Amino acid sequence: DTEVTQTPKHLVMGMTNKKSLKCEQHMGHRAMYWYKQKAKKPPELMFVYSYEKLSINESVPSRFSPECPNSSLLNLHLHALQPEDSALYLCASSPGDDRRETQYFGPGTRLLVL
Amino acid sequence: AQSVTQLDSHVSVSEGTPVLLRCNYSSSYSPSLFWYVQHPNKGLQLLLKYTSAATLVKGINGFEAEFKKSETSFHLTKPSAHMSDAAEYFCVVSASFGGTSYGKLTFGQGTILTVHP
């Protein structure tokens, strides 16, 4: 199984809502990532989890809260988002956290904040 | 620090003709280089990867890329384009994150490939 799955595929939320994005992989990978991709732009790194611990936070606003309950699962909790947070949110995983490792991406969750 | 420049934002070819997508990189370290493809409303799929082994790297779907250190280039080619190749392509360099060994991907701005019948 070489797949990273993400749910939901689409999400519409208001600025006062709380929602969560879910990412799952069963490849035994020990590093997982959240990226944000705006339209017509490349992905931008948000968070890196390595061995279930938050390793990198790229100065992401606190309205985004990541969580890694176990080595296969990565969540992104959303609260009080702004319309400019509308984007495709991509999850990725890699066997380890070394720079030479390939990152495998999920299909993404397309988020619209009204 | 590392950076990636994709020299063309759009490339248009006819089906059956060669594809060339150009990428130049800058990296303070020996880089790992990747090409990813993104079809509309989809995630990113790895096409191929260079990590200091053979300089000519073969990938999926007939794509290949050549690492040229002297030119700091990693251009993507395919001998004969297919309609299903129409997508956006990202050249990516991975280098150490700060003083750690953590991989940080730096993406180029992307090249949209259009394939005409």
Coordinates of N, CA and C in Angstrom, one line a residue:
Chain A
D1 N 0.9 -1.2 0.0 CA 0.0 0.0 0.0 C 0.9 1.2 0.0
T2 N 0.9 2.0 -1.1 CA 1.7 3.2 -1.2 C 0.9 4.4 -1.3
E3 N -0.2 4.5 -0.5 CA -1.1 5.5 -0.6 C -1.2 6.3 0.7
V4 N -1.4 7.6 0.5 CA -1.7 8.6 1.6 C -3.2 9.0 1.3
T5 N -4.0 8.8 2.3 CA -5.4 9.2 2.1 C -5.7 10.4 2.9
Q6 N -6.7 11.2 2.4 CA -7.1 12.4 3.1 C -8.6 12.5 3.1
T7 N -9.1 12.9 4.2 CA -10.6 13.2 4.3 C -10.8 14.5 5.1
P8 N -11.9 15.2 4.7 CA -12.7 15.0 3.6 C -12.0 15.5 2.3
K9 N -12.6 15.2 1.1 CA -12.1 15.8 -0.1 C -12.4 17.3 -0.3
H10 N -13.5 17.7 0.2 CA -13.9 19.1 0.1 C -14.5 19.5 1.5
L11 N -14.3 20.7 1.8 CA -14.8 21.2 3.1 C -15.2 22.7 2.9
V12 N -16.4 23.0 3.3 CA -16.8 24.5 3.4 C -17.1 24.8 4.8
M13 N -16.5 25.9 5.3 CA -16.7 26.2 6.7 C -16.8 27.7 6.9
G14 N -17.6 28.1 7.9 CA -17.7 29.5 8.2 C -16.5 29.9 9.2
M15 N -16.4 31.2 9.3 CA -15.2 31.7 10.1 C -15.3 31.4 11.6
T16 N -16.5 31.0 12.1 CA -16.6 30.6 13.5 C -16.6 29.1 13.7
N17 N -16.6 28.4 12.7 CA -16.6 26.9 12.8 C -15.3 26.3 13.3
K18 N -15.4 25.1 13.9 CA -14.3 24.3 14.1 C -14.4 23.0 13.3
K19 N -13.4 22.7 12.6 CA -13.4 21.5 11.8 C -12.0 20.8 11.8
S20 N -11.9 19.6 11.4 CA -10.6 18.9 11.3 C -10.4 18.2 10.0
L21 N -9.2 18.2 9.5 CA -8.7 17.5 8.4 C -8.0 16.2 8.9
K22 N -8.2 15.1 8.1 CA -7.5 13.9 8.5 C -6.6 13.3 7.4
C23 N -5.5 12.8 7.8 CA -4.6 12.2 6.9 C -4.1 10.9 7.4
E24 N -4.0 9.8 6.6 CA -3.7 8.5 7.1 C -2.7 7.9 6.1
Q25 N -1.7 7.1 6.6 CA -0.8 6.3 5.7 C -0.5 5.0 6.5
H26 N -0.4 4.0 5.7 CA -0.1 2.7 6.3 C 1.2 2.1 5.6
M27 N 2.1 3.0 5.3 CA 3.4 2.5 4.7 C 4.5 2.4 5.8
G28 N 4.2 2.6 7.0 CA 5.2 2.6 8.1 C 6.1 3.8 8.1
H29 N 5.7 4.9 7.4 CA 6.5 6.1 7.4 C 6.5 6.8 8.7
R30 N 7.7 7.4 9.1 CA 7.8 8.0 10.4 C 7.8 9.5 10.3
A31 N 7.7 10.1 9.2 CA 7.6 11.5 9.0 C 6.3 11.9 8.3
M32 N 5.6 12.9 8.7 CA 4.4 13.3 8.1 C 4.4 14.8 8.0
Y33 N 3.7 15.4 7.0 CA 3.8 16.8 6.7 C 2.4 17.3 6.3
W34 N 2.2 18.6 6.7 CA 1.1 19.4 6.1 C 1.6 20.5 5.3
Y35 N 1.0 20.6 4.1 CA 1.3 21.7 3.1 C 0.0 22.4 2.8
K36 N 0.1 23.7 2.5 CA -1.0 24.5 2.0 C -0.6 25.0 0.6
Q37 N -1.6 24.8 -0.3 CA -1.4 25.2 -1.7 C -2.5 26.1 -2.2
K38 N -2.1 27.4 -2.4 CA -3.1 28.3 -3.0 C -3.1 28.1 -4.5
A39 N -4.2 28.6 -5.1 CA -4.4 28.4 -6.6 C -3.2 29.0 -7.4
K40 N -2.8 28.2 -8.3 CA -1.7 28.6 -9.2 C -0.4 28.8 -8.5
K41 N -0.2 28.2 -7.4 CA 1.1 28.4 -6.6 C 1.6 27.0 -6.2
P42 N 2.9 26.9 -5.9 CA 3.4 25.6 -5.4 C 3.0 25.4 -3.9
P43 N 3.1 24.2 -3.5 CA 2.8 23.9 -2.0 C 3.7 24.7 -1.1
E44 N 3.2 25.0 0.0 CA 4.1 25.7 1.1 C 4.0 24.8 2.3
L45 N 5.1 24.5 2.9 CA 5.2 23.7 4.1 C 4.6 24.4 5.3
M46 N 3.8 23.7 6.1 CA 3.2 24.2 7.3 C 3.9 23.5 8.5
F47 N 3.8 22.2 8.6 CA 4.2 21.5 9.7 C 4.9 20.2 9.3
V48 N 5.9 19.8 10.2 CA 6.5 18.5 10.0 C 6.4 17.7 11.3
Y49 N 6.0 16.5 11.3 CA 6.0 15.6 12.4 C 7.0 14.5 12.1
S50 N 7.9 14.3 13.0 CA 8.9 13.2 12.9 C 8.8 12.3 14.1
Y51 N 8.5 11.0 13.9 CA 8.3 10.1 15.0 C 7.3 10.6 16.0
E52 N 6.2 11.1 15.4 CA 5.0 11.5 16.2 C 5.3 12.8 17.0
K53 N 6.4 13.4 16.8 CA 6.6 14.7 17.5 C 6.7 15.8 16.5
L54 N 6.2 17.0 16.9 CA 6.2 18.1 16.0 C 7.7 18.6 15.9
S55 N 8.2 18.6 14.7 CA 9.6 19.0 14.5 C 9.7 20.4 13.9
I56 N 8.8 20.7 13.0 CA 8.9 22.0 12.3 C 7.5 22.6 12.3
N57 N 7.5 23.9 12.7 CA 6.3 24.7 12.5 C 6.8 25.9 11.7
E58 N 6.3 26.1 10.5 CA 6.7 27.2 9.7 C 6.0 28.5 10.0
S59 N 6.0 28.8 11.3 CA 5.3 30.1 11.7 C 3.9 30.2 11.2
V60 N 3.2 29.1 11.4 CA 1.8 29.0 11.0 C 0.9 29.6 12.1
P61 N -0.1 30.4 11.7 CA -1.0 31.0 12.8 C -1.7 29.9 13.6
S62 N -1.9 30.3 14.9 CA -2.4 29.3 15.9 C -3.9 28.8 15.6
R63 N -4.5 29.4 14.6 CA -5.8 28.9 14.2 C -5.7 27.6 13.5
F64 N -4.5 27.2 13.1 CA -4.2 25.8 12.6 C -3.5 25.1 13.7
S65 N -4.0 23.9 14.1 CA -3.4 23.1 15.2 C -3.2 21.7 14.7
P66 N -2.0 21.3 14.5 CA -1.8 19.9 14.1 C -1.8 18.9 15.3
E67 N -2.0 17.7 14.9 CA -2.0 16.6 15.9 C -1.6 15.3 15.3
C68 N -0.8 14.6 16.0 CA -0.3 13.3 15.4 C -0.6 12.2 16.5
P69 N -1.8 11.6 16.5 CA -2.2 10.7 17.5 C -1.4 9.4 17.5
N70 N -1.0 9.0 16.3 CA -0.1 7.8 16.2 C 0.7 7.9 14.9
S71 N 1.5 6.9 14.7 CA 2.4 7.0 13.5 C 1.8 7.0 12.2
S72 N 0.5 6.6 12.1 CA -0.2 6.4 10.8 C -1.2 7.6 10.6
L73 N -1.4 8.4 11.6 CA -2.5 9.4 11.5 C -2.0 10.8 11.8
L74 N -2.5 11.7 11.0 CA -2.1 13.1 11.2 C -3.4 13.9 11.0
N75 N -3.7 14.8 12.0 CA -4.9 15.7 11.9 C -4.4 17.1 11.8
L76 N -5.3 17.9 11.2 CA -5.1 19.4 11.3 C -6.4 20.0 11.7
H77 N -6.4 20.5 12.9 CA -7.6 21.1 13.5 C -7.7 22.6 13.1
L78 N -8.9 23.0 12.7 CA -9.1 24.3 12.2 C -10.1 25.1 13.0
H79 N -9.8 26.3 13.4 CA -10.7 27.1 14.2 C -10.5 28.6 13.9
A80 N -11.7 29.3 13.7 CA -11.7 30.7 13.4 C -10.8 31.1 12.2
L81 N -11.0 30.3 11.2 CA -10.2 30.6 10.0 C -10.7 31.9 9.3
Q82 N -9.9 32.3 8.4 CA -10.2 33.5 7.6 C -10.4 33.1 6.1
P83 N -11.1 33.9 5.4 CA -11.3 33.6 3.9 C -10.0 33.3 3.2
E84 N -8.9 34.0 3.6 CA -7.7 33.8 2.8 C -7.0 32.5 3.2
D85 N -7.6 31.7 4.1 CA -7.1 30.4 4.4 C -7.7 29.3 3.4
S86 N -8.6 29.8 2.6 CA -9.1 28.9 1.5 C -8.0 28.4 0.6
A87 N -7.9 27.1 0.5 CA -6.7 26.5 -0.3 C -6.9 25.0 -0.4
L88 N -6.0 24.4 -1.1 CA -5.9 22.9 -1.1 C -4.8 22.6 0.0
Y89 N -5.3 21.7 1.0 CA -4.4 21.3 2.0 C -3.9 19.9 1.7
L90 N -2.6 19.7 1.6 CA -2.0 18.5 1.2 C -1.2 17.9 2.4
C91 N -1.4 16.6 2.5 CA -0.6 15.8 3.5 C 0.4 15.0 2.8
A92 N 1.5 14.8 3.4 CA 2.6 13.9 2.8 C 3.2 13.1 3.9
S93 N 3.8 12.0 3.4 CA 4.6 11.2 4.4 C 5.9 10.7 3.7
S94 N 6.9 10.4 4.5 CA 8.1 9.9 4.0 C 8.7 8.9 5.0
P95 N 9.5 7.9 4.5 CA 10.0 6.9 5.4 C 10.7 7.4 6.7
G96 N 11.5 8.4 6.5 CA 12.2 9.1 7.6 C 12.1 10.6 7.3
D97 N 12.8 11.3 8.1 CA 12.8 12.8 8.0 C 14.0 13.3 7.3
D98 N 14.9 12.5 6.8 CA 16.1 12.9 6.1 C 15.7 13.6 4.8
R99 N 16.5 14.6 4.4 CA 16.2 15.3 3.2 C 16.2 14.5 1.9
R100 N 16.9 13.3 2.0 CA 16.9 12.5 0.7 C 15.7 11.6 0.6
E101 N 14.8 11.6 1.6 CA 13.7 10.8 1.5 C 12.6 11.3 0.6
T102 N 12.0 10.5 -0.2 CA 10.9 10.9 -1.0 C 9.6 11.1 -0.2
Q103 N 9.0 12.2 -0.4 CA 7.7 12.5 0.2 C 6.6 12.1 -0.7
Y104 N 5.6 11.3 -0.2 CA 4.5 10.8 -0.9 C 3.2 11.7 -0.5
F105 N 2.5 12.2 -1.5 CA 1.5 13.1 -1.2 C 0.1 12.5 -1.3
G106 N -0.8 12.9 -0.5 CA -2.2 12.6 -0.6 C -2.9 13.5 -1.6
P107 N -4.2 13.2 -1.9 CA -4.9 14.0 -2.9 C -5.3 15.3 -2.5
G108 N -5.3 15.6 -1.2 CA -5.6 16.9 -0.7 C -7.1 17.1 -0.2
T109 N -7.3 18.1 0.6 CA -8.6 18.5 1.0 C -8.7 20.0 0.5
R110 N -9.8 20.2 -0.3 CA -10.0 21.6 -0.8 C -10.9 22.3 0.2
L111 N -10.4 23.3 0.8 CA -11.1 24.0 1.9 C -11.5 25.4 1.4
L112 N -12.8 25.7 1.6 CA -13.4 27.0 1.3 C -13.9 27.6 2.6
V113 N -13.4 28.8 3.0 CA -13.8 29.5 4.2 C -14.7 30.7 3.8
L114 N -15.9 30.7 4.3 CA -16.8 31.7 3.9 C -16.9 32.8 5.0
Chain B
A1 N 21.1 27.8 1.9 CA 19.7 28.0 1.3 C 19.6 27.4 -0.1
Q2 N 18.4 27.1 -0.5 CA 18.2 26.5 -1.8 C 17.1 27.2 -2.5
S3 N 17.1 27.1 -3.8 CA 16.1 27.7 -4.6 C 15.9 26.9 -5.9
V4 N 14.8 27.1 -6.5 CA 14.5 26.4 -7.8 C 13.9 27.4 -8.7
T5 N 14.3 27.3 -10.0 CA 13.8 28.2 -11.0 C 13.3 27.3 -12.2
Q6 N 12.0 27.3 -12.4 CA 11.5 26.7 -13.6 C 11.4 27.7 -14.7
L7 N 12.1 27.5 -15.8 CA 12.3 28.6 -16.7 C 11.1 28.9 -17.6
D8 N 10.1 28.0 -17.6 CA 8.9 28.3 -18.4 C 7.7 28.0 -17.6
S9 N 6.8 29.0 -17.5 CA 5.5 28.8 -16.8 C 4.5 28.0 -17.6
H10 N 4.6 28.1 -18.9 CA 3.7 27.3 -19.7 C 4.5 26.7 -20.9
V11 N 4.3 25.4 -21.2 CA 4.8 24.8 -22.4 C 3.7 24.1 -23.1
S12 N 3.7 24.3 -24.4 CA 2.6 23.7 -25.3 C 3.3 22.8 -26.3
V13 N 2.9 21.6 -26.5 CA 3.4 20.7 -27.5 C 2.3 19.9 -28.2
S14 N 2.6 19.4 -29.3 CA 1.6 18.5 -30.0 C 1.8 17.1 -29.5
E15 N 0.8 16.3 -29.5 CA 0.8 14.9 -29.2 C 1.9 14.2 -30.1
G16 N 2.7 13.4 -29.5 CA 3.7 12.6 -30.2 C 5.0 13.4 -30.4
T17 N 5.1 14.6 -30.0 CA 6.4 15.4 -30.1 C 7.1 15.4 -28.7
P18 N 8.4 15.7 -28.8 CA 9.1 15.7 -27.5 C 8.7 16.8 -26.5
V19 N 8.9 16.5 -25.2 CA 8.7 17.4 -24.2 C 10.0 17.8 -23.5
L20 N 10.2 19.1 -23.2 CA 11.3 19.5 -22.4 C 10.8 20.6 -21.4
L21 N 10.9 20.3 -20.1 CA 10.6 21.2 -19.1 C 11.9 21.5 -18.3
R22 N 12.2 22.8 -18.3 CA 13.5 23.2 -17.8 C 13.5 23.6 -16.3
C23 N 14.6 23.2 -15.6 CA 14.7 23.5 -14.2 C 16.1 23.8 -13.9
N24 N 16.4 24.9 -13.2 CA 17.7 25.2 -12.6 C 17.5 25.3 -11.1
Y25 N 18.6 24.9 -10.4 CA 18.5 24.9 -8.9 C 19.7 25.6 -8.3
S26 N 19.6 25.9 -7.1 CA 20.7 26.4 -6.3 C 20.6 25.8 -4.9
S27 N 21.7 25.2 -4.5 CA 21.7 24.6 -3.2 C 23.1 24.6 -2.6
S28 N 23.1 24.9 -1.3 CA 24.4 24.9 -0.5 C 25.0 23.5 -0.3
Y29 N 24.1 22.5 -0.4 CA 24.5 21.2 -0.1 C 24.4 20.3 -1.4
S30 N 24.9 19.1 -1.4 CA 24.6 18.2 -2.4 C 23.1 17.9 -2.4
P31 N 22.4 18.3 -3.5 CA 20.9 18.3 -3.4 C 20.3 17.0 -3.7
S32 N 19.2 16.7 -3.2 CA 18.3 15.7 -3.8 C 17.3 16.5 -4.6
L33 N 17.0 16.0 -5.8 CA 16.1 16.7 -6.7 C 15.0 15.8 -7.2
F34 N 13.8 16.4 -7.3 CA 12.6 15.6 -7.7 C 11.8 16.4 -8.8
W35 N 11.1 15.6 -9.5 CA 10.0 16.1 -10.3 C 8.7 15.5 -9.9
Y36 N 7.7 16.4 -9.6 CA 6.4 15.9 -9.3 C 5.4 16.4 -10.3
V37 N 4.4 15.7 -10.6 CA 3.3 16.1 -11.5 C 2.0 16.2 -10.7
Q38 N 1.2 17.2 -11.0 CA -0.1 17.5 -10.4 C -1.1 17.6 -11.5
H39 N -2.0 16.7 -11.6 CA -3.2 16.8 -12.5 C -4.2 17.7 -11.8
P40 N -5.1 18.3 -12.6 CA -6.1 19.2 -12.0 C -6.8 18.6 -10.9
N41 N -6.9 19.4 -9.8 CA -7.6 19.0 -8.6 C -7.2 17.7 -8.0
K42 N -5.9 17.4 -8.1 CA -5.3 16.2 -7.6 C -4.1 16.5 -6.7
G43 N -3.6 15.5 -6.0 CA -2.4 15.7 -5.2 C -1.2 15.6 -6.1
L44 N 0.0 15.6 -5.5 CA 1.2 15.5 -6.3 C 1.7 14.1 -6.4
Q45 N 2.2 13.7 -7.6 CA 2.7 12.3 -7.8 C 4.1 12.4 -8.2
L46 N 5.0 11.6 -7.6 CA 6.4 11.6 -7.9 C 6.6 11.0 -9.3
L47 N 7.4 11.8 -10.1 CA 7.8 11.3 -11.4 C 9.1 10.6 -11.4
L48 N 10.1 11.3 -10.7 CA 11.4 10.7 -10.6 C 12.2 11.5 -9.5
K49 N 13.4 10.9 -9.2 CA 14.2 11.5 -8.1 C 15.7 11.3 -8.4
Y50 N 16.5 12.3 -8.1 CA 17.9 12.2 -8.1 C 18.5 12.4 -6.7
T51 N 19.4 11.4 -6.4 CA 20.0 11.5 -5.0 C 21.5 11.2 -5.1
S52 N 22.2 11.6 -6.1 CA 23.7 11.5 -6.2 C 24.1 10.1 -6.7
A53 N 23.2 9.4 -7.3 CA 23.6 8.1 -8.0 C 23.8 8.5 -9.5
A54 N 23.2 7.8 -10.4 CA 23.4 8.0 -11.8 C 22.8 9.4 -12.1
T55 N 23.5 10.1 -13.0 CA 23.0 11.5 -13.4 C 21.8 11.5 -14.3
L56 N 21.6 10.4 -15.0 CA 20.4 10.3 -15.9 C 19.4 9.4 -15.1
V57 N 18.3 10.0 -14.8 CA 17.3 9.4 -14.0 C 16.1 9.0 -14.8
K58 N 15.6 7.8 -14.7 CA 14.4 7.4 -15.5 C 13.3 7.4 -14.5
G59 N 12.1 7.9 -14.9 CA 11.0 7.9 -14.1 C 9.8 7.1 -14.7
I60 N 8.6 7.5 -14.1 CA 7.4 6.8 -14.6 C 6.9 7.4 -15.9
N61 N 6.1 6.7 -16.6 CA 5.4 7.2 -17.8 C 6.3 7.7 -18.9
G62 N 7.6 7.2 -19.0 CA 8.5 7.5 -20.0 C 9.3 8.8 -19.8
F63 N 9.1 9.4 -18.6 CA 9.9 10.7 -18.3 C 11.3 10.3 -17.9
E64 N 12.2 11.2 -18.1 CA 13.6 11.1 -17.6 C 14.1 12.5 -17.4
A65 N 15.1 12.6 -16.5 CA 15.8 13.9 -16.3 C 17.3 13.7 -16.1
E66 N 18.0 14.7 -16.5 CA 19.5 14.6 -16.4 C 20.0 15.6 -15.4
F67 N 20.7 15.2 -14.4 CA 21.4 16.1 -13.4 C 22.7 16.6 -14.0
K68 N 22.8 17.9 -14.2 CA 24.1 18.5 -14.7 C 24.6 19.5 -13.6
K69 N 25.6 19.0 -12.9 CA 26.1 19.9 -11.8 C 26.7 21.1 -12.3
S70 N 27.4 21.1 -13.4 CA 28.1 22.2 -13.9 C 27.2 23.3 -14.4
E71 N 26.0 22.9 -14.8 CA 25.0 23.8 -15.3 C 23.9 24.1 -14.2
T72 N 24.0 23.4 -13.1 CA 23.0 23.4 -12.0 C 21.6 23.3 -12.6
S73 N 21.4 22.3 -13.5 CA 20.2 22.0 -14.1 C 19.7 20.6 -13.9
F74 N 18.4 20.5 -14.0 CA 17.7 19.2 -13.9 C 16.5 19.2 -14.7
H75 N 16.7 19.2 -16.0 CA 15.6 19.3 -17.0 C 14.9 18.0 -17.2
L76 N 13.6 18.1 -17.4 CA 12.7 16.9 -17.5 C 12.4 16.7 -19.0
T77 N 12.5 15.5 -19.5 CA 12.2 15.3 -20.9 C 11.4 14.0 -21.1
K78 N 10.7 14.0 -22.2 CA 10.0 12.8 -22.6 C 10.0 12.8 -24.2
P79 N 10.3 11.6 -24.8 CA 10.5 11.6 -26.2 C 9.2 11.9 -27.0
S80 N 8.0 11.5 -26.4 CA 6.8 11.6 -27.2 C 5.6 11.9 -26.2
A81 N 5.1 13.1 -26.4 CA 4.0 13.5 -25.5 C 2.7 12.8 -25.7
H82 N 2.0 12.5 -24.6 CA 0.7 11.9 -24.7 C -0.3 12.9 -24.1
M83 N -1.6 12.8 -24.6 CA -2.6 13.7 -24.1 C -2.7 13.7 -22.5
S84 N -2.5 12.5 -22.0 CA -2.6 12.3 -20.5 C -1.5 13.0 -19.8
D85 N -0.4 13.5 -20.5 CA 0.7 14.2 -19.8 C 0.3 15.6 -19.5
A86 N -0.8 16.1 -20.0 CA -1.2 17.5 -19.7 C -1.5 17.7 -18.2
A87 N -0.7 18.5 -17.6 CA -0.7 18.7 -16.1 C 0.2 19.8 -15.7
E88 N 0.4 20.0 -14.4 CA 1.4 21.0 -13.9 C 2.5 20.2 -13.3
Y89 N 3.7 20.6 -13.6 CA 4.9 19.9 -13.2 C 5.8 20.8 -12.3
F90 N 6.2 20.2 -11.2 CA 7.0 20.9 -10.2 C 8.4 20.3 -10.1
C91 N 9.4 21.1 -10.2 CA 10.8 20.7 -9.9 C 11.0 21.1 -8.5
V92 N 11.6 20.2 -7.7 CA 11.7 20.3 -6.3 C 13.1 20.0 -5.8
V93 N 13.7 20.8 -5.0 CA 15.0 20.5 -4.4 C 14.8 20.3 -2.9
S94 N 15.5 19.3 -2.4 CA 15.4 19.0 -0.9 C 16.7 19.2 -0.3
A95 N 16.8 19.9 0.7 CA 18.1 20.1 1.4 C 17.8 20.2 2.9
S96 N 18.8 20.2 3.6 CA 18.6 20.1 5.1 C 17.9 21.4 5.6
F97 N 17.1 21.2 6.6 CA 16.4 22.3 7.2 C 17.2 22.9 8.3
G98 N 17.7 24.0 8.1 CA 18.5 24.7 9.1 C 19.7 23.8 9.4
G99 N 20.0 23.6 10.6 CA 21.2 22.8 11.0 C 20.8 21.3 11.2
T100 N 19.6 21.0 10.9 CA 19.2 19.6 11.1 C 19.3 18.8 9.8
S101 N 19.0 17.5 9.9 CA 18.9 16.7 8.7 C 17.5 16.7 8.1
Y102 N 16.6 17.4 8.7 CA 15.2 17.3 8.3 C 15.2 17.8 6.8
G103 N 14.4 17.1 6.0 CA 14.2 17.5 4.6 C 13.3 18.6 4.5
K104 N 13.6 19.6 3.8 CA 12.7 20.7 3.5 C 12.7 20.8 2.0
L105 N 11.5 20.6 1.4 CA 11.3 20.7 0.0 C 11.1 22.2 -0.4
T106 N 11.9 22.6 -1.4 CA 11.7 23.9 -2.0 C 11.1 23.6 -3.4
F107 N 10.0 24.2 -3.7 CA 9.3 23.9 -5.0 C 9.6 25.1 -6.0
G108 N 9.7 24.7 -7.2 CA 9.7 25.7 -8.3 C 8.3 26.2 -8.4
Q109 N 8.1 27.2 -9.3 CA 6.7 27.8 -9.4 C 5.8 27.0 -10.3
G110 N 6.3 26.0 -10.9 CA 5.5 25.1 -11.7 C 5.5 25.4 -13.2
T111 N 5.4 24.4 -14.0 CA 5.2 24.6 -15.5 C 4.0 23.8 -15.9
I112 N 3.1 24.5 -16.5 CA 1.8 23.9 -17.0 C 2.1 23.4 -18.4
L113 N 1.9 22.1 -18.6 CA 2.1 21.5 -19.9 C 0.8 21.2 -20.6
T114 N 0.7 21.8 -21.7 CA -0.5 21.6 -22.6 C -0.1 20.7 -23.7
V115 N -1.0 19.7 -24.0 CA -0.7 18.8 -25.1 C -1.9 18.9 -26.1
H116 N -1.6 19.3 -27.4 CA -2.6 19.4 -28.4 C -2.7 18.2 -29.2
P117 N -3.9 17.8 -29.7 CA -4.0 16.6 -30.5 C -3.4 16.8 -31.8

